[in-house]
Amino acid sequence: MKIGILTSGGDCPGLNAVIRGSVLKGVISHEAEFVGFRWGWRGVVERDIMPITRHDVRGLSKQGGTILGSSRTNPFEGEQGGPENIGRMLDEEGIDAIIAIGGEGTLTAARRLFDEGGIPVIGVPKTIDNDLAATDYSFGFDTAVEIATEAIDRLRTTAESHNRAIVLEVMGRHVGWIALHSGMAGGAHAILIPEQPMGIEEICGYVESVRDRGRAPLIVVAEGFKLDTMEEAHSHLGLDAFNRPRLGGIAEKLSPMIEERTGIESRHTVLGHIQRGGAPSAYDRVLATRLGMAAADAALDRAWGSMVTLRGTDIERVSIADATGGLNVVPQSRYDEARILFG
């Protein structure tokens, strides 16, 4: 069997470990052949293909980024896109399956290609946001939380030195898992997430409570957070390839509002793509490797339209439709648990 692998959407730590796990399992256990599509779905549409051998993945699990490159290309757009053209390309190249490693946008595209054209695809969940349903955790999340927690630790010392309030913005389009975990780990004085809109007066109440105790307030906010007066999450960066708003900037919006209402000098920091970069944590290396190995097995079993997933400590399979049918949101109980620590 000849299997093509792609990494699509935003990059994250652990992508190379998935590639390595798939190739080693496929070559050693099944004598499969592997190729990579460069730049995500763009490589599928444009036939930008490279061979991947066992030698090519040697020592790859500790390396950040992706050797295949990534993009936010929509495989249904362009003259060469769509299931009919992609199916013809696979036949002509002798490729029997695609392992698509990606998040919400990537896997939604994979589901459509399978549903509408029978494209033989296996999904691997990738998102630092941890927002995909049907998997308990996705690789990249643990590393992102570690990076955000270190940032909180560093910001705390400079905030205390100047007696300032600092608002740290982390990623999280629809869900606030990174903000929740890093905020709890770093001892943030308030955690603002998309699932829980909040008024500016309540936020300022937490800030003033911290100030009154002689501390420097530190707030963690997910990029998708909305004040209770906002209709949509803050965005001034246009749309991505899947016509979704490119979020970012809510911390810059909140910081002056806090300073105006409380009189506390306030600053903001947007962590941004730092959360995606660098070497993956040990946990993410192991999880990504296991998911990659399971994806190779699923391809050899011709379990098209399925996604490998983590349930507890076990790797299982679910349909991509189930995985993309809803979001893995922060439940109320988890937020109430963290809220005890605010102020």
Short mmCIF file of C-alpha atoms in Angstrom, two decimals:
data_model
loop_
_atom_site.label_atom_id
_atom_site.label_comp_id
_atom_site.label_asym_id
_atom_site.label_seq_id
_atom_site.Cartn_x
_atom_site.Cartn_y
_atom_site.Cartn_z
CA MET A 1 0.00 0.00 0.00
CA LYS A 2 1.14 3.53 -0.81
CA ILE A 3 0.05 6.12 1.75
CA GLY A 4 0.22 9.90 1.43
CA ILE A 5 0.55 12.09 4.54
CA LEU A 6 -0.27 15.77 4.89
CA THR A 7 -0.16 18.34 7.69
CA SER A 8 -2.66 21.15 7.25
CA GLY A 9 -3.85 24.22 9.11
CA GLY A 10 -1.89 25.85 11.92
CA ASP A 11 1.30 24.02 12.83
CA CYS A 12 1.86 22.69 16.33
CA PRO A 13 4.45 20.72 18.30
CA GLY A 14 4.14 16.98 17.61
CA LEU A 15 3.36 16.95 13.89
CA ASN A 16 6.70 15.39 13.02
CA ALA A 17 6.20 12.74 15.70
CA VAL A 18 2.93 11.71 14.01
CA ILE A 19 4.70 11.44 10.65
CA ARG A 20 7.47 9.35 12.23
CA GLY A 21 5.02 7.07 14.04
CA SER A 22 2.98 6.45 10.87
CA VAL A 23 5.98 5.74 8.68
CA LEU A 24 7.75 3.45 11.14
CA LYS A 25 4.59 1.44 11.88
CA GLY A 26 3.64 1.24 8.20
CA VAL A 27 7.09 0.25 6.99
CA ILE A 28 8.02 -2.16 9.79
CA SER A 29 4.67 -3.88 10.31
CA HIS A 30 3.04 -3.62 6.88
CA GLU A 31 5.84 -2.94 4.35
CA ALA A 32 3.90 0.12 3.20
CA GLU A 33 5.33 2.93 1.08
CA PHE A 34 4.91 6.57 2.11
CA VAL A 35 4.89 9.92 0.38
CA GLY A 36 4.22 13.36 1.76
CA PHE A 37 2.07 16.14 0.32
CA ARG A 38 3.88 19.44 0.79
CA TRP A 39 2.01 22.41 2.25
CA GLY A 40 -1.11 20.56 3.36
CA TRP A 41 -4.08 20.31 1.00
CA ARG A 42 -2.20 22.58 -1.42
CA GLY A 43 0.17 19.68 -2.12
CA VAL A 44 -2.79 17.41 -2.83
CA VAL A 45 -4.34 19.88 -5.24
CA GLU A 46 -1.05 20.82 -6.95
CA ARG A 47 0.58 17.35 -6.86
CA ASP A 48 3.48 18.60 -4.79
CA ILE A 49 4.65 15.19 -3.55
CA MET A 50 7.84 13.98 -1.86
CA PRO A 51 8.91 10.45 -0.85
CA ILE A 52 9.21 9.67 2.88
CA THR A 53 11.44 6.78 3.87
CA ARG A 54 12.33 5.28 7.21
CA HIS A 55 15.62 7.16 7.02
CA ASP A 56 13.81 10.47 6.53
CA VAL A 57 11.98 10.20 9.87
CA ARG A 58 14.99 9.23 11.98
CA GLY A 59 15.05 11.27 15.21
CA LEU A 60 12.04 13.30 14.10
CA SER A 61 9.83 13.04 17.19
CA LYS A 62 11.68 15.76 19.11
CA GLN A 63 11.63 18.26 16.24
CA GLY A 64 9.01 21.02 16.22
CA GLY A 65 7.10 22.21 13.17
CA THR A 66 6.52 19.87 10.23
CA ILE A 67 8.93 18.61 7.57
CA LEU A 68 6.03 18.65 5.09
CA GLY A 69 5.05 22.27 5.61
CA SER A 70 1.49 23.41 6.20
CA SER A 71 -1.07 25.85 4.81
CA ARG A 72 -4.74 26.71 5.15
CA THR A 73 -5.56 25.76 1.56
CA ASN A 74 -9.16 24.71 0.92
CA PRO A 75 -9.04 21.52 -1.24
CA PHE A 76 -12.43 22.32 -2.77
CA GLU A 77 -11.22 25.56 -4.38
CA GLY A 78 -9.35 26.05 -7.65
CA GLU A 79 -9.46 24.26 -10.99
CA GLN A 80 -7.63 21.21 -9.61
CA GLY A 81 -9.59 20.99 -6.36
CA GLY A 82 -12.63 18.94 -5.44
CA PRO A 83 -13.10 15.19 -4.87
CA GLU A 84 -13.21 14.24 -8.56
CA ASN A 85 -9.87 15.85 -9.39
CA ILE A 86 -8.24 14.64 -6.18
CA GLY A 87 -9.49 11.09 -6.77
CA ARG A 88 -8.03 11.14 -10.29
CA MET A 89 -4.69 12.39 -8.94
CA LEU A 90 -4.53 9.59 -6.37
CA ASP A 91 -5.21 6.97 -9.06
CA GLU A 92 -2.55 8.37 -11.39
CA GLU A 93 0.04 8.58 -8.59
CA GLY A 94 -0.80 5.11 -7.27
CA ILE A 95 -1.65 6.48 -3.81
CA ASP A 96 -4.08 4.28 -1.91
CA ALA A 97 -4.83 6.48 1.13
CA ILE A 98 -4.36 9.90 2.66
CA ILE A 99 -3.53 10.45 6.34
CA ALA A 100 -4.69 14.00 7.05
CA ILE A 101 -3.21 15.51 10.21
CA GLY A 102 -5.07 18.63 11.19
CA GLY A 103 -7.66 20.43 13.25
CA GLU A 104 -11.24 21.51 12.72
CA GLY A 105 -10.80 22.98 9.22
CA THR A 106 -8.57 20.18 7.94
CA LEU A 107 -10.77 17.37 9.21
CA THR A 108 -13.97 19.03 8.00
CA ALA A 109 -12.43 19.14 4.53
CA ALA A 110 -11.38 15.49 4.88
CA ARG A 111 -14.90 14.52 5.89
CA ARG A 112 -16.38 16.28 2.86
CA LEU A 113 -13.90 14.63 0.51
CA PHE A 114 -14.84 11.23 1.89
CA ASP A 115 -18.59 11.88 1.98
CA GLU A 116 -18.85 13.52 -1.44
CA GLY A 117 -16.20 11.63 -3.37
CA GLY A 118 -15.22 8.53 -1.43
CA ILE A 119 -11.65 9.78 -1.04
CA PRO A 120 -9.79 7.21 1.14
CA VAL A 121 -8.80 9.37 4.09
CA ILE A 122 -7.82 8.80 7.72
CA GLY A 123 -7.84 11.70 10.17
CA VAL A 124 -5.41 12.52 12.98
CA PRO A 125 -6.56 15.25 15.42
CA LYS A 126 -4.16 18.17 15.73
CA THR A 127 -4.94 21.34 17.62
CA ILE A 128 -3.26 23.20 20.43
CA ASP A 129 -6.74 24.54 21.30
CA ASN A 130 -7.89 21.02 22.31
CA ASP A 131 -11.26 21.88 20.76
CA LEU A 132 -12.00 18.73 18.76
CA ALA A 133 -14.83 16.56 19.98
CA ALA A 134 -14.38 12.78 20.19
CA THR A 135 -10.86 12.95 21.61
CA ASP A 136 -9.96 13.58 25.23
CA TYR A 137 -6.78 15.44 24.33
CA SER A 138 -5.03 16.39 21.13
CA PHE A 139 -1.26 16.59 20.78
CA GLY A 140 0.19 20.10 20.88
CA PHE A 141 -2.09 21.18 23.71
CA ASP A 142 0.25 20.09 26.51
CA THR A 143 3.18 21.95 24.95
CA ALA A 144 1.11 25.11 24.42
CA VAL A 145 0.00 25.06 28.07
CA GLU A 146 3.61 24.71 29.22
CA ILE A 147 4.66 27.69 27.08
CA ALA A 148 1.75 29.82 28.32
CA THR A 149 2.44 28.86 31.94
CA GLU A 150 6.08 29.90 31.62
CA ALA A 151 4.93 33.21 30.14
CA ILE A 152 2.65 33.79 33.14
CA ASP A 153 5.53 33.07 35.51
CA ARG A 154 7.72 35.59 33.71
CA LEU A 155 5.03 38.25 33.42
CA ARG A 156 4.26 37.98 37.11
CA THR A 157 7.75 39.15 38.10
CA THR A 158 7.68 42.20 35.87
CA ALA A 159 4.12 43.03 36.93
CA GLU A 160 5.12 42.90 40.61
CA SER A 161 8.21 45.03 39.94
CA HIS A 162 6.09 47.89 38.57
CA ASN A 163 2.79 47.21 40.38
CA ARG A 164 1.01 46.92 37.05
CA ALA A 165 -1.90 44.88 35.79
CA ILE A 166 -1.03 42.61 32.88
CA VAL A 167 -3.43 40.91 30.47
CA LEU A 168 -1.98 37.86 28.69
CA GLU A 169 -3.75 36.70 25.53
CA VAL A 170 -3.42 33.03 24.58
CA MET A 171 -4.89 31.07 21.70
CA GLY A 172 -8.37 29.61 21.83
CA ARG A 173 -10.81 30.42 19.03
CA HIS A 174 -13.90 28.68 20.35
CA VAL A 175 -12.75 27.11 23.61
CA GLY A 176 -10.65 28.17 26.55
CA TRP A 177 -8.67 25.08 27.49
CA ILE A 178 -5.24 26.71 27.11
CA ALA A 179 -6.33 29.73 29.14
CA LEU A 180 -7.93 27.52 31.80
CA HIS A 181 -5.00 25.16 32.30
CA SER A 182 -2.22 27.74 32.05
CA GLY A 183 -4.17 30.19 34.18
CA MET A 184 -4.67 27.66 36.94
CA ALA A 185 -1.07 26.47 36.72
CA GLY A 186 0.32 30.00 36.77
CA GLY A 187 -2.00 31.36 39.43
CA ALA A 188 -3.80 33.92 37.24
CA HIS A 189 -6.20 36.24 39.06
CA ALA A 190 -8.90 35.83 36.39
CA ILE A 191 -9.32 33.52 33.41
CA LEU A 192 -11.47 34.73 30.52
CA ILE A 193 -12.66 32.14 27.99
CA PRO A 194 -15.05 32.05 24.99
CA GLU A 195 -17.53 29.81 26.81
CA GLN A 196 -18.05 32.38 29.60
CA PRO A 197 -18.78 35.97 28.48
CA MET A 198 -18.19 38.45 31.30
CA GLY A 199 -18.75 42.15 31.91
CA ILE A 200 -15.87 44.60 32.21
CA GLU A 201 -17.06 45.66 35.67
CA GLU A 202 -16.76 42.11 36.98
CA ILE A 203 -13.26 41.83 35.48
CA CYS A 204 -12.27 45.11 37.09
CA GLY A 205 -13.66 43.85 40.39
CA TYR A 206 -11.17 40.98 40.32
CA VAL A 207 -8.37 43.41 39.42
CA GLU A 208 -9.21 45.76 42.28
CA SER A 209 -9.45 42.87 44.74
CA VAL A 210 -5.92 41.84 43.82
CA ARG A 211 -4.66 45.42 44.06
CA ASP A 212 -6.26 45.83 47.49
CA ARG A 213 -4.30 42.81 48.70
CA GLY A 214 -1.06 44.46 47.60
CA ARG A 215 -0.55 42.24 44.54
CA ALA A 216 -0.12 42.96 40.83
CA PRO A 217 -3.15 41.63 38.89
CA LEU A 218 -2.53 39.13 36.10
CA ILE A 219 -5.35 38.09 33.78
CA VAL A 220 -5.28 35.35 31.15
CA VAL A 221 -7.70 35.72 28.23
CA ALA A 222 -8.37 33.39 25.29
CA GLU A 223 -8.41 35.12 21.91
CA GLY A 224 -12.05 34.12 21.37
CA PHE A 225 -13.33 35.67 24.62
CA LYS A 226 -16.23 38.11 24.34
CA LEU A 227 -17.33 40.78 26.77
CA ASP A 228 -21.03 40.48 27.53
CA THR A 229 -21.58 43.57 25.38
CA MET A 230 -19.92 42.05 22.30
CA GLU A 231 -21.77 40.22 19.53
CA GLU A 232 -18.68 38.48 18.10
CA ALA A 233 -15.13 37.75 19.18
CA HIS A 234 -12.71 40.59 18.47
CA SER A 235 -11.14 40.41 15.01
CA HIS A 236 -9.45 43.03 12.85
CA LEU A 237 -7.25 40.76 10.71
CA GLY A 238 -9.69 39.63 7.99
CA LEU A 239 -10.62 36.05 7.09
CA ASP A 240 -8.62 32.85 6.65
CA ALA A 241 -8.88 30.41 3.73
CA PHE A 242 -11.94 28.79 5.29
CA ASN A 243 -13.66 32.20 5.65
CA ARG A 244 -13.27 32.24 9.42
CA PRO A 245 -12.31 35.49 11.18
CA ARG A 246 -8.62 35.64 12.13
CA LEU A 247 -8.87 36.35 15.81
CA GLY A 248 -6.49 38.32 18.02
CA GLY A 249 -6.33 41.59 19.90
CA ILE A 250 -8.81 41.16 22.73
CA ALA A 251 -6.04 41.74 25.32
CA GLU A 252 -5.16 45.04 23.66
CA LYS A 253 -8.83 46.01 23.90
CA LEU A 254 -9.20 45.02 27.56
CA SER A 255 -6.01 46.55 28.95
CA PRO A 256 -6.93 50.24 28.50
CA MET A 257 -10.47 49.57 29.71
CA ILE A 258 -9.07 48.13 32.94
CA GLU A 259 -6.68 51.05 33.40
CA GLU A 260 -9.44 53.61 32.79
CA ARG A 261 -11.83 52.03 35.30
CA THR A 262 -9.38 51.05 38.05
CA GLY A 263 -6.59 53.59 37.73
CA ILE A 264 -4.06 50.75 37.69
CA GLU A 265 -1.38 51.03 35.02
CA SER A 266 -2.08 48.15 32.64
CA ARG A 267 -0.18 46.37 29.90
CA HIS A 268 -1.03 43.54 27.52
CA THR A 269 0.95 40.71 25.95
CA VAL A 270 -0.21 38.56 23.02
CA LEU A 271 1.56 35.21 23.13
CA GLY A 272 0.52 34.29 19.59
CA HIS A 273 2.53 31.83 17.54
CA ILE A 274 5.09 31.25 20.27
CA GLN A 275 2.55 28.70 21.54
CA ARG A 276 2.90 26.74 18.30
CA GLY A 277 6.67 26.72 18.04
CA GLY A 278 9.56 24.75 19.44
CA ALA A 279 10.03 21.17 20.53
CA PRO A 280 7.01 19.20 21.79
CA SER A 281 6.74 18.13 25.40
CA ALA A 282 7.40 14.51 26.32
CA TYR A 283 3.64 13.92 26.68
CA ASP A 284 2.95 15.30 23.21
CA ARG A 285 5.77 13.26 21.66
CA VAL A 286 4.30 10.05 23.05
CA LEU A 287 0.68 10.90 22.18
CA ALA A 288 1.58 12.02 18.65
CA THR A 289 3.65 8.89 18.03
CA ARG A 290 0.82 6.62 19.21
CA LEU A 291 -1.72 8.44 17.04
CA GLY A 292 0.57 8.19 14.02
CA MET A 293 1.03 4.46 14.49
CA ALA A 294 -2.73 3.98 14.90
CA ALA A 295 -3.38 6.01 11.73
CA ALA A 296 -1.12 3.69 9.72
CA ASP A 297 -3.03 0.69 11.08
CA ALA A 298 -6.35 2.33 10.16
CA ALA A 299 -5.14 2.95 6.62
CA LEU A 300 -4.03 -0.66 6.23
CA ASP A 301 -7.46 -1.72 7.54
CA ARG A 302 -9.06 0.59 4.96
CA ALA A 303 -11.10 2.28 7.69
CA TRP A 304 -11.83 5.26 5.46
CA GLY A 305 -13.54 8.25 6.98
CA SER A 306 -12.30 7.42 10.46
CA MET A 307 -10.15 9.39 12.88
CA VAL A 308 -7.79 8.02 15.51
CA THR A 309 -8.52 9.37 18.96
CA LEU A 310 -7.47 9.29 22.60
CA ARG A 311 -10.04 7.91 25.03
CA GLY A 312 -8.65 7.81 28.54
CA THR A 313 -5.26 6.24 27.90
CA ASP A 314 -6.36 4.14 24.91
CA ILE A 315 -6.11 4.97 21.21
CA GLU A 316 -9.39 4.25 19.43
CA ARG A 317 -11.16 5.06 16.15
CA VAL A 318 -14.21 7.24 15.58
CA SER A 319 -15.76 8.66 12.43
CA ILE A 320 -14.45 12.02 11.28
CA ALA A 321 -18.08 13.15 11.16
CA ASP A 322 -18.36 12.55 14.91
CA ALA A 323 -15.11 14.39 15.53
CA THR A 324 -16.14 17.49 13.58
CA GLY A 325 -19.78 17.51 14.64
CA GLY A 326 -19.20 19.49 17.83
CA LEU A 327 -16.65 21.26 19.98
CA ASN A 328 -14.83 20.07 23.06
CA VAL A 329 -15.87 23.01 25.23
CA VAL A 330 -14.83 23.78 28.79
CA PRO A 331 -17.71 22.49 30.95
CA GLN A 332 -19.31 24.76 33.51
CA SER A 333 -18.03 22.61 36.36
CA ARG A 334 -14.40 23.11 35.31
CA TYR A 335 -14.82 26.86 35.04
CA ASP A 336 -16.59 27.07 38.40
CA GLU A 337 -13.69 25.13 39.89
CA ALA A 338 -11.17 27.66 38.55
CA ARG A 339 -13.33 30.65 39.46
CA ILE A 340 -12.80 30.01 43.16
CA LEU A 341 -9.20 31.14 42.58
CA PHE A 342 -10.06 34.49 40.92
CA GLY A 343 -9.38 37.85 42.54
#
